[in-house]
CSV table of C-alpha atoms and ligand atoms in Angstrom, one decimal:
chain,number,residue,atom,x,y,z
A,1,ALA,CA,0.0,0.0,0.0
A,2,GLN,CA,1.1,3.6,-0.6
A,3,THR,CA,2.8,5.4,2.3
A,4,PRO,CA,0.5,8.2,3.4
A,5,VAL,CA,1.6,11.8,2.7
A,6,LYS,CA,2.0,13.8,5.9
A,7,VAL,CA,0.3,17.2,5.7
A,8,THR,CA,1.0,19.7,8.5
A,9,VAL,CA,-1.5,22.5,9.0
A,10,THR,CA,-0.7,25.4,11.4
A,11,GLY,CA,-3.5,27.4,12.9
A,12,ALA,CA,-5.5,24.3,12.5
A,13,ALA,CA,-8.3,25.4,14.9
A,14,GLY,CA,-8.9,28.6,13.0
A,15,GLN,CA,-11.6,29.5,10.5
A,16,ILE,CA,-9.5,28.6,7.4
A,17,GLY,CA,-8.2,25.5,9.1
A,18,TYR,CA,-11.8,24.3,9.7
A,19,ALA,CA,-12.6,24.8,6.0
A,20,LEU,CA,-9.4,23.2,4.9
A,21,LEU,CA,-8.9,20.0,6.9
A,22,PHE,CA,-11.9,18.2,5.7
A,23,ARG,CA,-11.0,18.8,2.1
A,24,ILE,CA,-7.5,17.5,2.6
A,25,ALA,CA,-8.8,14.4,4.4
A,26,SER,CA,-11.3,13.7,1.6
A,27,GLY,CA,-8.5,13.7,-1.0
A,28,GLN,CA,-8.9,17.0,-2.7
A,29,LEU,CA,-5.4,18.3,-1.8
A,30,LEU,CA,-3.3,15.6,-3.5
A,31,GLY,CA,-5.7,13.4,-5.3
A,32,ALA,CA,-8.5,10.9,-4.7
A,33,ASP,CA,-6.0,7.9,-4.5
A,34,VAL,CA,-3.5,9.4,-2.1
A,35,PRO,CA,-3.7,8.5,1.6
A,36,VAL,CA,-2.8,11.3,4.1
A,37,THR,CA,-2.0,11.8,7.7
A,38,LEU,CA,-2.7,15.2,9.2
A,39,SER,CA,-0.6,17.0,11.7
A,40,LEU,CA,-2.4,19.9,13.4
A,41,LEU,CA,-0.2,22.6,15.0
A,42,GLU,CA,-1.8,25.1,17.3
A,43,ILE,CA,-0.8,27.4,20.1
A,44,PRO,CA,-1.3,25.8,23.5
A,45,GLN,CA,-4.6,27.6,24.2
A,46,ALA,CA,-6.1,26.4,20.9
A,47,VAL,CA,-5.0,22.7,21.2
A,48,LYS,CA,-8.3,21.7,22.7
A,49,ALA,CA,-10.3,23.3,19.9
A,50,ALA,CA,-8.1,21.4,17.4
A,51,GLU,CA,-8.9,18.2,19.3
A,52,GLY,CA,-12.5,19.0,18.7
A,53,THR,CA,-11.9,19.4,15.0
A,54,ALA,CA,-10.0,16.1,15.0
A,55,MET,CA,-13.0,14.4,16.6
A,56,GLU,CA,-15.1,15.6,13.7
A,57,LEU,CA,-12.5,14.4,11.2
A,58,ASP,CA,-12.7,11.0,12.9
A,59,ASP,CA,-16.4,11.0,12.6
A,60,CYS,CA,-16.3,11.4,8.8
A,61,ALA,CA,-14.5,8.0,8.5
A,62,PHE,CA,-12.6,9.4,5.5
A,63,PRO,CA,-11.1,6.4,3.6
A,64,LEU,CA,-7.9,8.3,2.8
A,65,LEU,CA,-7.2,9.6,6.3
A,66,ARG,CA,-4.7,7.4,8.0
A,67,GLY,CA,-4.0,9.4,11.2
A,68,ILE,CA,-4.2,12.7,13.0
A,69,GLU,CA,-1.7,14.2,15.3
A,70,ILE,CA,-2.3,17.4,17.4
A,71,THR,CA,0.6,19.3,18.9
A,72,ASP,CA,1.8,22.7,20.0
A,73,ASP,CA,5.4,21.8,19.2
A,74,PRO,CA,6.6,22.7,15.6
A,75,ASN,CA,9.4,20.1,15.9
A,76,VAL,CA,6.8,17.4,16.3
A,77,ALA,CA,4.3,18.9,13.8
A,78,PHE,CA,6.8,19.2,10.9
A,79,ASN,CA,8.6,15.9,11.6
A,80,GLY,CA,8.5,14.0,8.4
A,81,ALA,CA,6.1,16.5,6.8
A,82,ASN,CA,5.7,16.4,3.0
A,83,VAL,CA,3.3,19.3,2.7
A,84,ALA,CA,3.1,22.2,5.2
A,85,LEU,CA,0.2,24.7,5.1
A,86,LEU,CA,1.2,27.6,7.3
A,87,VAL,CA,-2.2,29.2,8.1
A,88,GLY,CA,-1.8,30.4,11.6
A,89,ALA,CA,-0.4,33.9,11.9
A,90,MET,CA,-0.6,37.0,14.0
A,91,PRO,CA,-3.5,39.2,12.7
A,92,ARG,CA,-3.0,42.9,12.5
A,93,LYS,CA,-4.9,44.5,15.4
A,94,ALA,CA,-6.1,48.0,15.6
A,95,GLY,CA,-3.3,50.4,16.4
A,96,MET,CA,-0.6,47.9,15.5
A,97,GLU,CA,2.3,49.3,13.5
A,98,ARG,CA,3.7,47.3,10.6
A,99,GLY,CA,6.9,46.7,12.5
A,100,ASP,CA,5.0,45.1,15.4
A,101,LEU,CA,3.1,42.9,13.0
A,102,LEU,CA,6.2,41.7,11.3
A,103,GLU,CA,8.0,41.1,14.6
A,104,ALA,CA,5.1,39.1,16.0
A,105,ASN,CA,5.1,37.0,12.8
A,106,GLY,CA,8.8,36.6,12.8
A,107,GLY,CA,8.4,34.9,16.2
A,108,ILE,CA,6.1,32.4,14.5
A,109,PHE,CA,7.6,31.9,11.1
A,110,GLY,CA,11.2,31.9,12.1
A,111,PRO,CA,11.0,28.9,14.5
A,112,GLN,CA,8.6,27.1,12.1
A,113,GLY,CA,11.1,27.5,9.2
A,114,LYS,CA,13.8,26.1,11.5
A,115,ALA,CA,11.6,23.2,12.5
A,116,ILE,CA,10.9,22.5,8.8
A,117,ASN,CA,14.7,22.7,8.1
A,118,ASP,CA,15.5,20.2,10.8
A,119,HIS,CA,12.7,17.7,10.6
A,120,ALA,CA,10.6,17.8,7.4
A,121,ALA,CA,10.8,15.2,4.7
A,122,ASP,CA,13.2,15.8,1.8
A,123,ASP,CA,10.3,16.6,-0.6
A,124,ILE,CA,8.7,19.2,1.7
A,125,ARG,CA,6.5,21.8,0.0
A,126,VAL,CA,5.5,24.8,2.0
A,127,LEU,CA,2.5,27.1,1.3
A,128,VAL,CA,2.1,30.2,3.5
A,129,VAL,CA,-1.4,31.5,3.8
A,130,GLY,CA,-1.1,33.5,7.0
A,131,ASN,CA,-0.6,37.2,6.4
A,132,PRO,CA,1.6,39.1,5.5
A,133,ALA,CA,2.0,35.8,3.5
A,134,ASN,CA,4.9,36.7,1.2
A,135,THR,CA,7.1,38.1,3.9
A,136,ASN,CA,6.1,35.3,6.4
A,137,ALA,CA,7.2,32.8,3.7
A,138,LEU,CA,10.5,34.7,3.3
A,139,ILE,CA,11.1,34.6,7.0
A,140,ALA,CA,10.5,30.8,7.1
A,141,GLN,CA,12.6,30.2,4.1
A,142,GLN,CA,15.5,32.1,5.5
A,143,HIS,CA,15.4,29.9,8.6
A,144,ALA,CA,15.6,26.8,6.4
A,145,PRO,CA,19.0,26.9,4.7
A,146,ASP,CA,19.0,23.2,4.0
A,147,VAL,CA,15.7,23.2,2.1
A,148,PRO,CA,15.7,24.4,-1.5
A,149,ALA,CA,14.4,27.9,-1.5
A,150,GLU,CA,11.8,27.1,-4.2
A,151,ARG,CA,9.9,24.9,-1.8
A,152,PHE,CA,8.7,28.0,0.1
A,153,THR,CA,5.7,29.7,-1.5
A,154,ALA,CA,2.9,32.1,-0.6
A,155,MET,CA,-0.7,32.1,-1.7
A,156,THR,CA,-2.0,34.4,-4.4
A,157,ARG,CA,-4.3,31.8,-5.8
A,158,LEU,CA,-7.3,33.3,-4.0
A,159,ASP,CA,-6.6,36.6,-5.7
A,160,HIS,CA,-6.3,34.7,-9.0
A,161,ASN,CA,-9.6,32.9,-8.5
A,162,ARG,CA,-11.3,36.2,-7.5
A,163,ALA,CA,-10.0,37.8,-10.8
A,164,LEU,CA,-11.3,34.9,-12.8
A,165,SER,CA,-14.7,35.2,-11.2
A,166,GLN,CA,-14.9,39.0,-11.7
A,167,LEU,CA,-13.9,38.8,-15.3
A,168,GLY,CA,-16.2,35.9,-16.0
A,169,ALA,CA,-19.1,37.8,-14.6
A,170,LYS,CA,-18.2,40.9,-16.6
A,171,LEU,CA,-17.9,39.1,-19.9
A,172,GLN,CA,-20.7,36.6,-19.1
A,173,VAL,CA,-18.5,33.6,-19.8
A,174,PRO,CA,-17.8,30.6,-17.5
A,175,VAL,CA,-14.4,30.8,-15.8
A,176,THR,CA,-13.3,27.7,-17.7
A,177,GLU,CA,-13.1,29.9,-20.9
A,178,ILE,CA,-10.6,32.3,-19.3
A,179,LYS,CA,-7.0,31.3,-19.8
A,180,LYS,CA,-3.7,32.9,-18.6
A,181,MET,CA,-4.9,35.0,-15.8
A,182,THR,CA,-2.0,36.5,-13.8
A,183,ILE,CA,-1.6,38.1,-10.3
A,184,TRP,CA,1.8,39.9,-9.8
A,185,GLY,CA,3.5,41.0,-6.6
A,186,ASN,CA,2.4,41.0,-3.0
A,187,HIS,CA,-0.7,39.4,-1.6
A,188,SER,CA,-1.9,42.8,-0.4
A,189,ALA,CA,-3.8,45.8,-1.7
A,190,THR,CA,-0.9,46.6,-4.1
A,191,GLN,CA,-1.2,43.3,-5.9
A,192,TYR,CA,-1.7,43.6,-9.7
A,193,PRO,CA,-4.2,41.4,-11.5
A,194,ASP,CA,-3.1,41.5,-15.2
A,195,LEU,CA,-5.6,41.2,-18.0
A,196,PHE,CA,-3.1,42.0,-20.8
A,197,HIS,CA,-2.1,38.4,-21.2
A,198,THR,CA,-5.4,36.8,-20.2
A,199,GLU,CA,-7.2,35.2,-23.0
A,200,VAL,CA,-11.0,34.7,-23.5
A,201,GLY,CA,-12.0,32.8,-26.6
A,202,GLY,CA,-8.6,33.5,-28.2
A,203,LYS,CA,-8.9,37.3,-27.6
A,204,ILE,CA,-6.9,39.3,-25.0
A,205,ALA,CA,-9.2,40.1,-22.1
A,206,ALA,CA,-7.9,43.7,-21.7
A,207,GLU,CA,-9.2,44.4,-25.2
A,208,LEU,CA,-12.7,43.0,-24.4
A,209,VAL,CA,-13.3,45.5,-21.6
A,210,ASP,CA,-12.9,49.3,-21.4
A,211,GLU,CA,-9.9,50.7,-19.8
A,212,ALA,CA,-11.9,52.6,-17.1
A,213,TRP,CA,-13.5,49.3,-16.0
A,214,LEU,CA,-10.2,47.5,-15.9
A,215,ARG,CA,-8.5,50.4,-13.9
A,216,ASP,CA,-11.2,51.7,-11.7
A,217,THR,CA,-13.4,48.6,-11.1
A,218,PHE,CA,-11.6,45.3,-11.8
A,219,ILE,CA,-8.3,46.0,-10.2
A,220,PRO,CA,-9.6,47.5,-6.9
A,221,THR,CA,-12.4,44.9,-6.7
A,222,VAL,CA,-10.0,42.1,-6.8
A,223,ALA,CA,-7.5,43.8,-4.5
A,224,LYS,CA,-10.1,44.8,-1.9
A,225,ARG,CA,-12.3,41.7,-2.1
A,226,GLY,CA,-11.2,40.5,1.4
A,227,ALA,CA,-12.4,43.7,3.0
A,228,ALA,CA,-15.7,43.5,1.1
A,229,ILE,CA,-16.3,40.0,2.4
A,230,ILE,CA,-15.6,41.0,6.0
A,231,GLU,CA,-18.1,43.9,5.5
A,232,ALA,CA,-20.8,41.5,4.2
A,233,ARG,CA,-20.2,38.4,6.3
A,234,GLY,CA,-18.9,39.9,9.5
A,235,ALA,CA,-15.9,37.6,9.3
A,236,SER,CA,-13.0,37.2,7.0
A,237,SER,CA,-13.1,34.9,4.0
A,238,ALA,CA,-12.3,31.4,5.1
A,239,ALA,CA,-13.8,28.7,2.8
A,240,SER,CA,-12.5,30.6,-0.3
A,241,ALA,CA,-9.1,30.9,1.2
A,242,ALA,CA,-9.0,27.2,2.0
A,243,ASN,CA,-10.2,26.4,-1.5
A,244,ALA,CA,-7.4,28.5,-3.0
A,245,ALA,CA,-4.8,26.7,-0.8
A,246,ILE,CA,-6.2,23.4,-2.1
A,247,ASP,CA,-5.9,24.6,-5.7
A,248,HIS,CA,-2.3,25.8,-5.1
A,249,VAL,CA,-1.0,22.6,-3.7
A,250,TYR,CA,-2.9,20.3,-6.1
A,251,ASP,CA,-1.5,22.2,-9.1
A,252,TRP,CA,2.0,22.2,-7.7
A,253,VAL,CA,2.0,18.5,-7.2
A,254,ASN,CA,-0.1,17.5,-10.2
A,255,GLY,CA,0.9,20.1,-12.8
A,256,THR,CA,-0.7,23.0,-14.5
A,257,GLU,CA,0.1,25.1,-17.6
A,258,TRP,CA,-0.7,28.5,-16.1
A,259,THR,CA,-1.8,29.9,-12.7
A,260,SER,CA,-0.5,32.5,-10.2
A,261,ALA,CA,1.7,31.7,-7.2
A,262,ALA,CA,4.2,33.7,-5.1
A,263,ILE,CA,7.5,32.0,-5.4
A,264,PRO,CA,11.1,33.1,-4.8
A,265,SER,CA,12.2,35.3,-7.7
A,266,ASP,CA,15.1,34.4,-9.9
A,267,GLY,CA,15.2,38.0,-11.1
A,268,SER,CA,12.6,37.5,-13.9
A,269,TYR,CA,10.6,40.5,-14.9
A,270,GLY,CA,12.8,42.8,-12.9
A,271,VAL,CA,11.7,41.4,-9.5
A,272,PRO,CA,14.8,41.3,-7.2
A,273,GLU,CA,16.1,37.8,-6.7
A,274,GLY,CA,15.0,36.1,-3.6
A,275,LEU,CA,11.8,38.1,-3.0
A,276,ILE,CA,8.7,35.9,-2.7
A,277,SER,CA,6.5,37.5,-5.3
A,278,SER,CA,3.6,36.4,-7.3
A,279,PHE,CA,4.2,35.5,-11.0
A,280,PRO,CA,2.5,33.7,-13.8
A,281,VAL,CA,3.7,30.2,-13.3
A,282,ALA,CA,3.4,26.7,-14.7
A,283,SER,CA,4.1,23.6,-12.7
A,284,ARG,CA,6.0,20.8,-14.4
A,285,ASN,CA,7.5,17.7,-12.7
A,286,GLY,CA,6.4,19.0,-9.3
A,287,LYS,CA,8.2,22.3,-9.7
A,288,TRP,CA,7.0,25.8,-10.3
A,289,GLU,CA,8.4,27.6,-13.3
A,290,ILE,CA,7.9,31.3,-14.0
A,291,ILE,CA,6.4,31.8,-17.4
A,292,GLN,CA,8.9,33.7,-19.5
A,293,GLY,CA,8.8,36.1,-22.4
A,294,LEU,CA,5.7,38.1,-21.6
A,295,GLU,CA,5.7,41.7,-22.8
A,296,ILE,CA,5.0,44.2,-20.0
A,297,ASP,CA,3.6,47.6,-21.1
A,298,ALA,CA,4.0,50.8,-19.1
A,299,PHE,CA,0.5,50.4,-17.4
A,300,SER,CA,1.5,47.0,-16.0
A,301,ARG,CA,5.1,47.9,-15.3
A,302,GLU,CA,4.1,50.7,-13.0
A,303,ARG,CA,1.8,48.5,-11.0
A,304,ILE,CA,4.1,45.5,-10.8
A,305,ASP,CA,6.9,47.8,-9.7
A,306,ALA,CA,4.7,49.4,-6.9
A,307,SER,CA,3.8,46.0,-5.5
A,308,VAL,CA,7.4,44.7,-5.7
A,309,ARG,CA,8.6,47.9,-4.0
A,310,GLU,CA,6.3,47.1,-1.1
A,311,LEU,CA,7.8,43.6,-0.9
A,312,GLU,CA,11.3,45.1,-0.8
A,313,GLU,CA,10.3,47.4,2.0
A,314,GLU,CA,8.9,44.5,4.0
A,315,ARG,CA,12.1,42.6,3.4
A,316,GLU,CA,14.1,45.6,4.5
A,317,ALA,CA,11.9,45.9,7.6
A,318,VAL,CA,12.4,42.3,8.7
A,319,ARG,CA,16.2,42.6,8.1
A,320,GLN,CA,16.2,45.7,10.3
A,321,LEU,CA,14.4,43.7,13.0
A,322,GLY,CA,16.9,40.9,12.7
A,323,LEU,CA,14.2,38.5,11.7
A,324,ILE,CA,16.2,37.3,8.6
B,401,LIG,P1,-8.1,32.5,9.9
B,401,LIG,O1,-8.0,31.0,9.9
B,401,LIG,O2,-9.4,33.2,9.4
B,401,LIG,O3,-6.9,33.1,9.2
B,401,LIG,C1,-5.6,32.7,9.3
B,401,LIG,C2,-4.6,33.5,8.6
B,401,LIG,O4,-4.9,33.4,7.2
B,401,LIG,C3,-4.6,35.0,8.9
B,401,LIG,O5,-3.3,35.4,9.0
B,401,LIG,C4,-5.3,35.6,7.7
B,401,LIG,O6,-4.7,36.9,7.5
B,401,LIG,C5,-4.8,34.7,6.7
B,401,LIG,N1,-5.4,34.9,5.4
B,401,LIG,C6,-4.8,34.8,4.2
B,401,LIG,N2,-5.6,35.0,3.2
B,401,LIG,C7,-6.8,35.2,3.7
B,401,LIG,C8,-8.1,35.4,3.2
B,401,LIG,N3,-8.2,35.5,1.9
B,401,LIG,N4,-9.1,35.5,4.0
B,401,LIG,C9,-8.9,35.4,5.3
B,401,LIG,N5,-7.8,35.2,5.9
B,401,LIG,C10,-6.7,35.1,5.1
B,401,LIG,O7,-7.8,33.0,11.4
B,401,LIG,P2,-8.4,32.5,12.8
B,401,LIG,O8,-8.1,33.6,13.7
B,401,LIG,O9,-9.7,31.9,12.7
B,401,LIG,O10,-7.4,31.3,13.1
B,401,LIG,C11,-6.0,31.4,13.2
B,401,LIG,C12,-5.6,30.3,14.1
B,401,LIG,O11,-4.2,30.3,14.0
B,401,LIG,C13,-6.0,30.4,15.5
B,401,LIG,O12,-6.6,29.1,15.9
B,401,LIG,C14,-4.7,30.6,16.3
B,401,LIG,O13,-4.7,29.9,17.5
B,401,LIG,C15,-3.7,29.9,15.3
B,401,LIG,N6,-2.3,30.3,15.4
B,401,LIG,C16,-1.5,29.3,15.4
B,401,LIG,C17,-0.1,29.5,15.4
B,401,LIG,C18,0.7,28.3,15.4
B,401,LIG,O14,0.3,27.3,15.0
B,401,LIG,N7,2.0,28.4,15.8
B,401,LIG,C19,0.4,30.9,15.5
B,401,LIG,C20,-0.6,31.9,15.4
B,401,LIG,C21,-1.9,31.6,15.4
B,401,LIG,P3,-5.6,38.2,7.9
B,401,LIG,O15,-5.5,38.3,9.4
B,401,LIG,O16,-4.7,39.3,7.3
B,401,LIG,O17,-6.9,38.1,7.4
């Protein structure tokens, strides 16, 4: 029988964790024929809640779920892990400065990166969901010198999926007819959803919509969708974030011709090397590859540069704090 894949989820007792774990256990993360074990990492005060979720997982009798472990020790949680979904993070609280936020998250993602370095399986793949996701991923990666840098990624797939949905609604086409969508930069309000390479029925999407809609409606709607959901729902998006995490890892492992993911830059498209920034990517043989050769016009250049500048500032801030 196939050895189960160990999937570690941090912040497992949170909202996203609750939406995520059942889908992993049902086979949607890796495939309908891949057995899994789950490792749930939580802070001590949330371990009991994670135990409750584990009881519910038991009660589903998922055929692919071969075990559940619950711990507050990253060295245990990441021991032998093949996939790590880093969801738990310190949320920004009212009055919190960016430096405080980065410092609090440095205290989470630094030790987790080290535990991954020291204990994870050789094929470990890491997806950071917890915000500020790109920089949290950078912090973890910098604490894991023995793991190939490319195994550390951050999630922009929710932004990508939001962009597909908004464009599909505008053009009244199913999302399946939209190809080559791209999110560039940081998973933040500066992100840039790019329609200049997106294709719908063989035509470039930016040419099917007027520029005012693209600039004044589409881009801000995608970038600020999280806030709109909090406003409507009274809580932040959770199921859609979990869904995007599933999409990211599934495509990473099983391959795709084109999606968006934040991965360490190799210097492509003028993004400084090492920054974990969102690009148009393909996945082949279990590895992300940045799609090369796209022409970037002035409109896009300005927006990509602004988001990348923000990532550089975050990197500088965590350097100053001694977090990397
Ligand atoms: P959620 O599960 O709703 O969110 C978790 C993280 O995901 C947050 O940082 C959130 O950022 C981020 N996120 C990224 N994209 C999205 C999105 N599109 N929509 C919503 N959130 C997004 O948070 P909860 O507070 O419910 O749960 C967090 C859990 O993590 C708690 O149980 C806590 O105990 C745990 N935790 C565990 C740690 C650990 O394992 N060491 C460390 C810290 C916390 P944002 O806040 O910006 O929305």
